[in-house]
Coordinates of C-alpha atoms in Angstrom, one line a residue:
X22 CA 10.2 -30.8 40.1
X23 CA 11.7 -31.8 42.9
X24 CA 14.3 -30.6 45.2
X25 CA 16.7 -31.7 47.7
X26 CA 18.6 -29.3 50.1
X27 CA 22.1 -29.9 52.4
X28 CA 24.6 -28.0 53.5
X29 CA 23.9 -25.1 51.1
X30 CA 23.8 -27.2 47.9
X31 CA 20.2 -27.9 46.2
X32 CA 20.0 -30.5 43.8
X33 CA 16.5 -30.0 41.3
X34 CA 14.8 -33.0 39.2
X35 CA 12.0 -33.7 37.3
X36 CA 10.1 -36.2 38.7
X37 CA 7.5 -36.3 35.3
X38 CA 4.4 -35.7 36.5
X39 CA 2.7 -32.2 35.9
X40 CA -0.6 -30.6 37.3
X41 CA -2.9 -27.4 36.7
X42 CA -1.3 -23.9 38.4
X43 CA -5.0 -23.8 40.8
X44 CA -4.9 -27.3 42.1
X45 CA -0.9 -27.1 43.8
X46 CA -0.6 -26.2 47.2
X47 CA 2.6 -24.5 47.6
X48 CA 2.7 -23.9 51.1
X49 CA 2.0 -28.0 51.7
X50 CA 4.0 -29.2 48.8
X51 CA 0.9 -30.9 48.0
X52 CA -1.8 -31.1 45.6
X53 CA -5.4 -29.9 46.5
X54 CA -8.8 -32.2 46.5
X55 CA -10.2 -30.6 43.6
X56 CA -7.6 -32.3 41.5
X57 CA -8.9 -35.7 39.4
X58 CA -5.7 -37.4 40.6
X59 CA -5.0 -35.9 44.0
X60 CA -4.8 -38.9 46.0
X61 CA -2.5 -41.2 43.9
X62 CA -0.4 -37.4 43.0
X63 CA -0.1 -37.0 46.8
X64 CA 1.3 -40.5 47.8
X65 CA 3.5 -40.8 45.1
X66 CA 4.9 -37.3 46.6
X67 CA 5.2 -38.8 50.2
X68 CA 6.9 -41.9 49.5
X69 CA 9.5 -39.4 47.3
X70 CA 9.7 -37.8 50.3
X71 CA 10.3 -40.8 52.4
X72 CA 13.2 -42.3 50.1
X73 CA 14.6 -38.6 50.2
X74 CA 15.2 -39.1 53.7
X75 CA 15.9 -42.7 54.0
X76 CA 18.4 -42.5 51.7
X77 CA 19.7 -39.4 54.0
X78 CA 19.3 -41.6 57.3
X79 CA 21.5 -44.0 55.5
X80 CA 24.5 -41.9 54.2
X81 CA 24.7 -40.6 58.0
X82 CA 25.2 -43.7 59.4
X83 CA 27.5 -45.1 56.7
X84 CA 29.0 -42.1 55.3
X85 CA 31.7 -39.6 57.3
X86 CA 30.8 -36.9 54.3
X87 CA 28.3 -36.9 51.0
X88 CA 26.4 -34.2 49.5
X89 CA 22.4 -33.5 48.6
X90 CA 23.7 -35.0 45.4
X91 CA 24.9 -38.0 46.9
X92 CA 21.3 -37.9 48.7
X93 CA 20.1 -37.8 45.3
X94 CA 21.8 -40.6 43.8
X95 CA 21.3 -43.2 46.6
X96 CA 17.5 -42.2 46.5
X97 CA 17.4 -43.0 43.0
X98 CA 20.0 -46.4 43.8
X99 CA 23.0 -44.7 41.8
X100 CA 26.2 -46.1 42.8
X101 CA 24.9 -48.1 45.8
X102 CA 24.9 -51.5 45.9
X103 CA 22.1 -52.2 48.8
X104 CA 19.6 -50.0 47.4
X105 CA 16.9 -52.2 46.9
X106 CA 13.5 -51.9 48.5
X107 CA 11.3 -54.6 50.5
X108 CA 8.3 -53.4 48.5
X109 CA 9.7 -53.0 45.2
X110 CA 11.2 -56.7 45.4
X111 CA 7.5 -58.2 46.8
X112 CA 6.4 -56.2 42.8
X113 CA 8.9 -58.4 41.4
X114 CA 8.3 -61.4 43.5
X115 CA 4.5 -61.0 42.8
X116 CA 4.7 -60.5 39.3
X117 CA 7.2 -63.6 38.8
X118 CA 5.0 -65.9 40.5
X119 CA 1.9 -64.6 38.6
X120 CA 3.9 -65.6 35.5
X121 CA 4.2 -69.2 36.3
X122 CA 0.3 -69.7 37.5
X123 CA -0.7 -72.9 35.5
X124 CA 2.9 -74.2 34.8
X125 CA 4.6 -74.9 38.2
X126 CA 2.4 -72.6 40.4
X127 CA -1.4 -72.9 41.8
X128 CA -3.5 -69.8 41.1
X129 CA -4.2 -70.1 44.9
X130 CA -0.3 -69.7 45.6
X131 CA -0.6 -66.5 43.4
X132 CA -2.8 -65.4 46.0
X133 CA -1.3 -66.1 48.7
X134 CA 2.0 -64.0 47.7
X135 CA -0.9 -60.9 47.0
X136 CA -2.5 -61.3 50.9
X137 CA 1.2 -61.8 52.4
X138 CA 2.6 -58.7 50.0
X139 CA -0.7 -56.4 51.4
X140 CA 0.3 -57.8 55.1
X141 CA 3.8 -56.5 54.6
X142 CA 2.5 -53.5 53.2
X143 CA 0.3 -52.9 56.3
X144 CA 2.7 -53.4 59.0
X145 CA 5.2 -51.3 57.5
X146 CA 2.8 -48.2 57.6
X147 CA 1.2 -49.2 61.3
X148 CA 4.3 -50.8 63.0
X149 CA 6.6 -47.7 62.1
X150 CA 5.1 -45.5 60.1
X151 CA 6.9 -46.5 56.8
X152 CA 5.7 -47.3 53.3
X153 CA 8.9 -48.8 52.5
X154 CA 12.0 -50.4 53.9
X155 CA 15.7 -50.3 52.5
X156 CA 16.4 -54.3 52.3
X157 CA 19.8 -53.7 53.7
X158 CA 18.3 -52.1 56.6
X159 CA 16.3 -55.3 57.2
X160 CA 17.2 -56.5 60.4
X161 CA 16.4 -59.5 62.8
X162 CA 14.1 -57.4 64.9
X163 CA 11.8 -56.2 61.4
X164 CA 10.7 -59.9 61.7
X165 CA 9.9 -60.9 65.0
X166 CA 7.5 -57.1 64.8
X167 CA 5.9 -59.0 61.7
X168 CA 4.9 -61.6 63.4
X169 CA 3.8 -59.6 67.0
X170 CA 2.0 -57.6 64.5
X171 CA -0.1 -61.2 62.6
X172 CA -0.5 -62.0 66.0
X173 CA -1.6 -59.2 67.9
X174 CA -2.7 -56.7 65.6
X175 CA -4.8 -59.2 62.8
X176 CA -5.5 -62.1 65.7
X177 CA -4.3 -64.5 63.2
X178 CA -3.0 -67.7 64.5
X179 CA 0.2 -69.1 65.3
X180 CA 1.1 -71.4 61.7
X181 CA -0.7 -68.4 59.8
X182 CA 1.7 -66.2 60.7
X183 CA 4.7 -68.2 60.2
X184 CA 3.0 -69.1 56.5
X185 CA 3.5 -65.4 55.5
X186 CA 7.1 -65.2 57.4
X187 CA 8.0 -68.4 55.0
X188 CA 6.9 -66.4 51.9
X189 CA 8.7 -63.3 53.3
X190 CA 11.8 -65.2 53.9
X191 CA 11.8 -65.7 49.4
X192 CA 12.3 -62.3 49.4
X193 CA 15.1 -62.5 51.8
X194 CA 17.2 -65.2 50.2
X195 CA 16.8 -63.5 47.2
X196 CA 18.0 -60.2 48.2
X197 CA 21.0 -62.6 50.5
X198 CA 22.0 -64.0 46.9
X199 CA 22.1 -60.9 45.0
X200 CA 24.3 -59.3 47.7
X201 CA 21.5 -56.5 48.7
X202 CA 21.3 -57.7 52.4
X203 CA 24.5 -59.0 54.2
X204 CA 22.8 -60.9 57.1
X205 CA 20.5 -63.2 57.4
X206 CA 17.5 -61.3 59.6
X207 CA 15.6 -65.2 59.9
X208 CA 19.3 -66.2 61.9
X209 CA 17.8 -68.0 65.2
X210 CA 14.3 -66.9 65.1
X211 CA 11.7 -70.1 65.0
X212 CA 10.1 -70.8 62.2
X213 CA 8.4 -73.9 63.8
X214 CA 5.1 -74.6 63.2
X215 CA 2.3 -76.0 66.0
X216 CA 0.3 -79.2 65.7
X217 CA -2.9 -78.4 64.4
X218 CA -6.0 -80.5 65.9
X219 CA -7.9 -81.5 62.2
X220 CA -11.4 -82.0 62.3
X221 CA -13.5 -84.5 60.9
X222 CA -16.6 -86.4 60.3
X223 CA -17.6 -89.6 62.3
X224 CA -19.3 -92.1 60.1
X225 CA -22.4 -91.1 62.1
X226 CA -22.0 -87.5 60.9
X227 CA -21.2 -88.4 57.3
X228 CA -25.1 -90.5 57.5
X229 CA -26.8 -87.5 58.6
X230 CA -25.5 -85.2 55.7
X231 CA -26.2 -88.3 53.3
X232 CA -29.5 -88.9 54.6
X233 CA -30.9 -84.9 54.4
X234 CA -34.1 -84.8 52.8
X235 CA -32.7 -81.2 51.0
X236 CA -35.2 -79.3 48.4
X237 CA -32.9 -76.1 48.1
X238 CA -31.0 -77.1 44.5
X239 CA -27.7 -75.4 46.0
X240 CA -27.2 -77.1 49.1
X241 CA -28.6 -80.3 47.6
X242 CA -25.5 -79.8 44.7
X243 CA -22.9 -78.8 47.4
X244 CA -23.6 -81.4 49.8
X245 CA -23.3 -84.4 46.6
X246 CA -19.3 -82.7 45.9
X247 CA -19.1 -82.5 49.5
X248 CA -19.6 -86.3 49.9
X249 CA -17.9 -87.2 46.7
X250 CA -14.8 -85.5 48.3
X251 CA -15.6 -87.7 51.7
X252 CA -14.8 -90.6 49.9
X253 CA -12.0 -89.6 47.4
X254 CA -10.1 -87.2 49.2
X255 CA -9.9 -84.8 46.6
X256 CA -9.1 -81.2 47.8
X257 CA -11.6 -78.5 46.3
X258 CA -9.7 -77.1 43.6
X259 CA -9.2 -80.8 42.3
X260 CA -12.8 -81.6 42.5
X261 CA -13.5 -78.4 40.9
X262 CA -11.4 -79.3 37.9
X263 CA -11.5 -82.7 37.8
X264 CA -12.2 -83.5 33.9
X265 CA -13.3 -86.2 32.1
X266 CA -9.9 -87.6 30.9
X267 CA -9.3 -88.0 34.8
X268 CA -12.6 -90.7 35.1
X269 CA -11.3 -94.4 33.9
X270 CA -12.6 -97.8 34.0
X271 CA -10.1 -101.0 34.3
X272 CA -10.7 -104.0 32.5
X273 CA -11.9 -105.7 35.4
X274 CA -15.0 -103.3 35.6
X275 CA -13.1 -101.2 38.4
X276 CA -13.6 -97.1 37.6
X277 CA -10.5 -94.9 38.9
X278 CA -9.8 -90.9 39.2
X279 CA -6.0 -90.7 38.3
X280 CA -5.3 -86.9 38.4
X281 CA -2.6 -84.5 39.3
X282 CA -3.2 -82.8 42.3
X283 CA -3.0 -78.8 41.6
X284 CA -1.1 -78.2 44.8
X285 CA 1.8 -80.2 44.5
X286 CA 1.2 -81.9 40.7
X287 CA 1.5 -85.0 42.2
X288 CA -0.7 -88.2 40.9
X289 CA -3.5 -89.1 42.9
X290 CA -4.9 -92.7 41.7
X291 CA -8.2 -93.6 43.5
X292 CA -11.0 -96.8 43.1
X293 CA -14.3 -94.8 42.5
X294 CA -16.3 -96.7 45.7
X295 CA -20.3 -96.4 44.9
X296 CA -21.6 -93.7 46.3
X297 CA -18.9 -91.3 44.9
X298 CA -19.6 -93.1 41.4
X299 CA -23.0 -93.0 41.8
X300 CA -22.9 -88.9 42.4
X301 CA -20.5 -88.8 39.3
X302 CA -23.2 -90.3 37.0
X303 CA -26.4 -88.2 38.7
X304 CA -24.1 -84.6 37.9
X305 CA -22.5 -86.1 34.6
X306 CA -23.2 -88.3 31.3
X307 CA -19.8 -89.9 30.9
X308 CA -20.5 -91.2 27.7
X309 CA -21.0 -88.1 25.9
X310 CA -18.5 -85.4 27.9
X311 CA -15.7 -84.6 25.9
X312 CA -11.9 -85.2 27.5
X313 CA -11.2 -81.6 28.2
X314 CA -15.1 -81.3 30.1
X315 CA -14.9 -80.6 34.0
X316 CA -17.2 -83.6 35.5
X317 CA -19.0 -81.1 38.0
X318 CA -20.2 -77.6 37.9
X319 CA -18.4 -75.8 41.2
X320 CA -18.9 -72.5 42.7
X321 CA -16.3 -70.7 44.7
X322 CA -15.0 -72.3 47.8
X323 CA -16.1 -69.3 49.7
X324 CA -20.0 -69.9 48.4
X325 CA -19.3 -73.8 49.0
X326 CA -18.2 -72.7 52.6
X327 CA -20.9 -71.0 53.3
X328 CA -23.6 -73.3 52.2
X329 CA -21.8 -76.3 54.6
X330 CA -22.7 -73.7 57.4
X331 CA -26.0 -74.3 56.5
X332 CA -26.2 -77.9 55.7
X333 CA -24.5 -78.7 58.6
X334 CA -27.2 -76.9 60.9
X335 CA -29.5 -78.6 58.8
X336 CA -27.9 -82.1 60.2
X337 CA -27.2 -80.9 63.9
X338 CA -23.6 -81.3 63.3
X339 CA -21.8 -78.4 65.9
X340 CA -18.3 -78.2 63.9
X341 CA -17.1 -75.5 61.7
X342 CA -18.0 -77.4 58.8
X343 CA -15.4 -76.7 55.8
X344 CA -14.8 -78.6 52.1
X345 CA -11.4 -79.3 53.5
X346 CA -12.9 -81.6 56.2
X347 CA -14.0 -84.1 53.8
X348 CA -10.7 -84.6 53.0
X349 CA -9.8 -85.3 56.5
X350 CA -12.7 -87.0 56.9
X351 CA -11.4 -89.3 54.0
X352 CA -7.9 -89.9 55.5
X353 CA -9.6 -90.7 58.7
X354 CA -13.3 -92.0 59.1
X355 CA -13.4 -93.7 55.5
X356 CA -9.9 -95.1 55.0
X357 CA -7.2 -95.8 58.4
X358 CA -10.5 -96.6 60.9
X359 CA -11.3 -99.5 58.7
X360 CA -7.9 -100.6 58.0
X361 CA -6.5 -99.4 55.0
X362 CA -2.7 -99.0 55.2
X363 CA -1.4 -95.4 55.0
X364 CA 1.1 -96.0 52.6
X365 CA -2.1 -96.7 50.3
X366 CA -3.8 -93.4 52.1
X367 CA -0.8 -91.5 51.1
X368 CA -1.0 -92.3 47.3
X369 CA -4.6 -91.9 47.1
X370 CA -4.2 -88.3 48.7
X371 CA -1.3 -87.1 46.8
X372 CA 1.4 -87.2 49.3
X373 CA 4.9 -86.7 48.6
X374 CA 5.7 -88.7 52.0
X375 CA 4.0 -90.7 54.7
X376 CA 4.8 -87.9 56.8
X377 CA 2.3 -85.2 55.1
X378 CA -0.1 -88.4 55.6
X379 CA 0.3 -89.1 59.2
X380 CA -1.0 -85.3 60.0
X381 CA -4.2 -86.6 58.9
X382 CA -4.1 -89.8 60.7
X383 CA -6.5 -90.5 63.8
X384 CA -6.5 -93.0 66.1
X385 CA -9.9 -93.3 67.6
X386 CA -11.6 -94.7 70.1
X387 CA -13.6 -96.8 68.7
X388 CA -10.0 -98.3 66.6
X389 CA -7.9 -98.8 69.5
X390 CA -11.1 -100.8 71.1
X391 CA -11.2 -103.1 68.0
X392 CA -7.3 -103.2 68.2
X393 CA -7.1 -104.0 71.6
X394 CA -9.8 -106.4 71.6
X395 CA -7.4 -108.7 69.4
X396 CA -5.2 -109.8 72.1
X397 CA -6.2 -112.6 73.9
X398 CA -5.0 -112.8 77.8

C-alpha cells in the first residue's frame, strides 16, 4: 500500500506487491536484506516515490490548485495528456525494433538501441540524480548534458556521441507526433558529424598478412576471411552469412557474390578475383553445400578482433588492426589506386550513393604521382 499526503488529504493504493511482516522496515519504508527480493522490491519503491513527486513538481508549476488525488492521478498518467516517460518510451522503442530484427532491421541495430537505452539510463541517474524523466519536461538543455556526459564522463568520441543523440532524437519525434512533448528540444543544437580519418592497408601490408607462415589454426582461419574481405569488400556480418545461393558462376567462366548487404539490404554484385576464390574453395566444397549453407565458419567479431591484434604483431603492422579495415582497404588499396571508377566501387560495396563511397576514397601518394606523371610539359 501506498500513500500520498497534501494538504490534509491522504490518498491510499495498492501497489500489488506483498512481503513477510519480519523483512519490512517501517521506519525506512523499505524492505530489509534478508528478503529474496529486496533489491528489485526496493527500486521499484524508489522510482514510486520518484513519480510521486515528479508528478507533484509538475502540478506546481502548471497547476494554481490540485489535490494528493490529483497527485495520484498524474503519477499514474490519469487525465494528463504529457504523461509519458523517456524510459518507458526507450521499452517501447526497444521492443518495436526487436520485433522487426531480420525483416527491415540488423540484429546489430537491435543492439545499438539496447547500449543507447542503458546510456540514457545512466546519465539520467549520474547527471541529475533521476531514474526517469517526464517527456514533456524534456528540454533543449537535457540534450546538450547528454552529450557533455558521452563526452566527458564515457570519453567516447565526437560521431559516437551524436550516433546515440540520433537514436534518442526517434524517441523524440515520436513523442512530438503523439502530442506528449510540445517543443522540439533538438531546435538549433548540431547534430553534425566530424570527418573520420579511415585506416587502411597498403598493398605492402596486405603481402605481409598474405605471406605469414601461421601454424595457430585460428589466426590462420581469421586471417583467410580477413583477406577474402580485402578483396570483396564485404562487411563482417555479410561475410559471416554469406551462403551458398550468394556464390555464382557466368557463362563466360566469371564467379560472382551477389548478396544483400544486412545493413542497408542493398545488392552488392562483385567478380570473385583469385585469391578470394581461391580461399572460398580451401574453407568450402561448392559442389556439394546446399543453397541455404553459410560458405565460412565465423566467430564473433569481437574474437575476430582480437585475433587481428595478434596477426597484425605477427606482420609488424603498427595500426589498430580491425575486420572493418579490409573493407577500406578494398575501397582504397585494391580498387580506386588502380583505377577502378567509383561509381563501380560504389555498387560492389553496397552504396546507396557515390557519396557513402567517397568517405572511403583515398588519394595517395603514390596515385597522384602516376596521375601527375601523365602530363607532358
Amino acid at each position: 500500500m501506498m500513500r500520498i499526503t497534501f494538504n490534509g488529504e491522504q490518498v491510499n493504493f495498492a501497489i500489488n506487491h506483498r512481503i513477510p511482516q519480519k523483512y519490512w522496515n517501517a521506519k525506512l519504508s523499505k524492505s530489509s536484506k534478508g528478503y529474496e527480493g529486496s533489491k528489485e522490491l526496493n527500486r521499484f519503491l524508489q522510482d514510486l516515490q520518484f513519480r510521486a513527486f515528479d508528478a507533484f513538481t509538475t502540478l506546481e508549476r502548471e497547476e494554481d490548485d490540485f489535490t494528493a488525488k490529483r497527485i495520484h492521478d498524474v503519477m499514474n498518467g490519469i487525465g494528463v495528456e504529457s504523461s509519458r516517460y523517456i524510459l518507458d518510451l526507450w521499452k517501447e522503442q526497444v521492443q518495436d525494433v526487436k520485433s522487426r530484427v531480420g525483416k527491415n532491421i540488423a540484429h546489430t541495430t537491435y543492439k545499438k538501441y539496447i547500449t543507447s537505452q542503458r546510456l540514457f539510463t545512466s546519465f539520467l541517474l549520474n547527471t541529475y540524480n533521476i531514474r526517469d524523466l517526464r517527456i514533456s519536461n524534456l528540454k533543449k538543455h537535457h540534450i546538450e548534458s547528454y552529450y557533455t556526459y558521452l563526452i566527458r564522463e564515457r570519453e567516447v568520441s565526437h560521431n559516437y556521441a551524436i550516433k546515440h543523440l540520433y537514436i534518442f532524437k526517434t524517441l523524440v519525434i515520436k513523442a512530438i507526433d503523439n502530442g506528449w512533448l510540445k517543443t522540439n528540444p533538438y531546435y538549433r543544437f548540431s547534430m553534425a558529424k566530424r570527418p573520420v580519418e579511415r585506416e587502411f592497408l597498403s598493398m605492402d601490408e596486405i603481402n605481409r598478412i598474405a605471406e605469414l607462415k601461421i601454424s595457430i589454426l585460428r589466426l590462420n582461419k581469421v586471417r583467410d576471411i580477413f583477406l577474402f574481405a580485402c578483396f570483396t569488400g564485404l562487411a563482417f556480418v555479410d561475410v559471416q552469412n554469406l551462403k551458398r545461393s550468394e556464390i555464382l558462376q557466368s557463362p563466360d567462366g566469371t564467379w560472382w557474390i551477389k548478396t544483400l548487404r544486412q545493413k542497408t539490404k542493398i545488392r552488392s554484385t562483385i567478380p570473385i578475383l583469385n585469391l578470394p576464390m581461391t580461399i572460398i574453395n580451401k574453407h568450402a566444397d561448392l559442389d556439394t553445400l546446399l543453397p541455404e549453407e553459410n560458405i565460412f565458419s565465423v566467430s564473433s567479431s569481437q574474437k575476430v578482433n582480437s585475433y587481428l591484434k595478434e596477426i597484425a604483431d605477427l606482420a609488424g603492422i603498427h595500426k589498430n588492426l580491425t575486420f572493418h579495415i579490409a573493407r577500406h582497404t578494398f575501397a582504397t588499396t585494391v580498387t580506386l589506386q588502380n583505377g577502378i571508377p567509383i561509381e563501380s566501387v560504389s555498387k560492389m560495396l553496397g552504396h546507396t550513393s557515390i557519396k557513402t563511397t567517397q568517405h572511403y576514397a583515398k588519394v595517395l601518394d603514390s596515385k597522384l604521382k602516376e596521375d601527375m606523371a601523365r602530363l607532358k610539359f
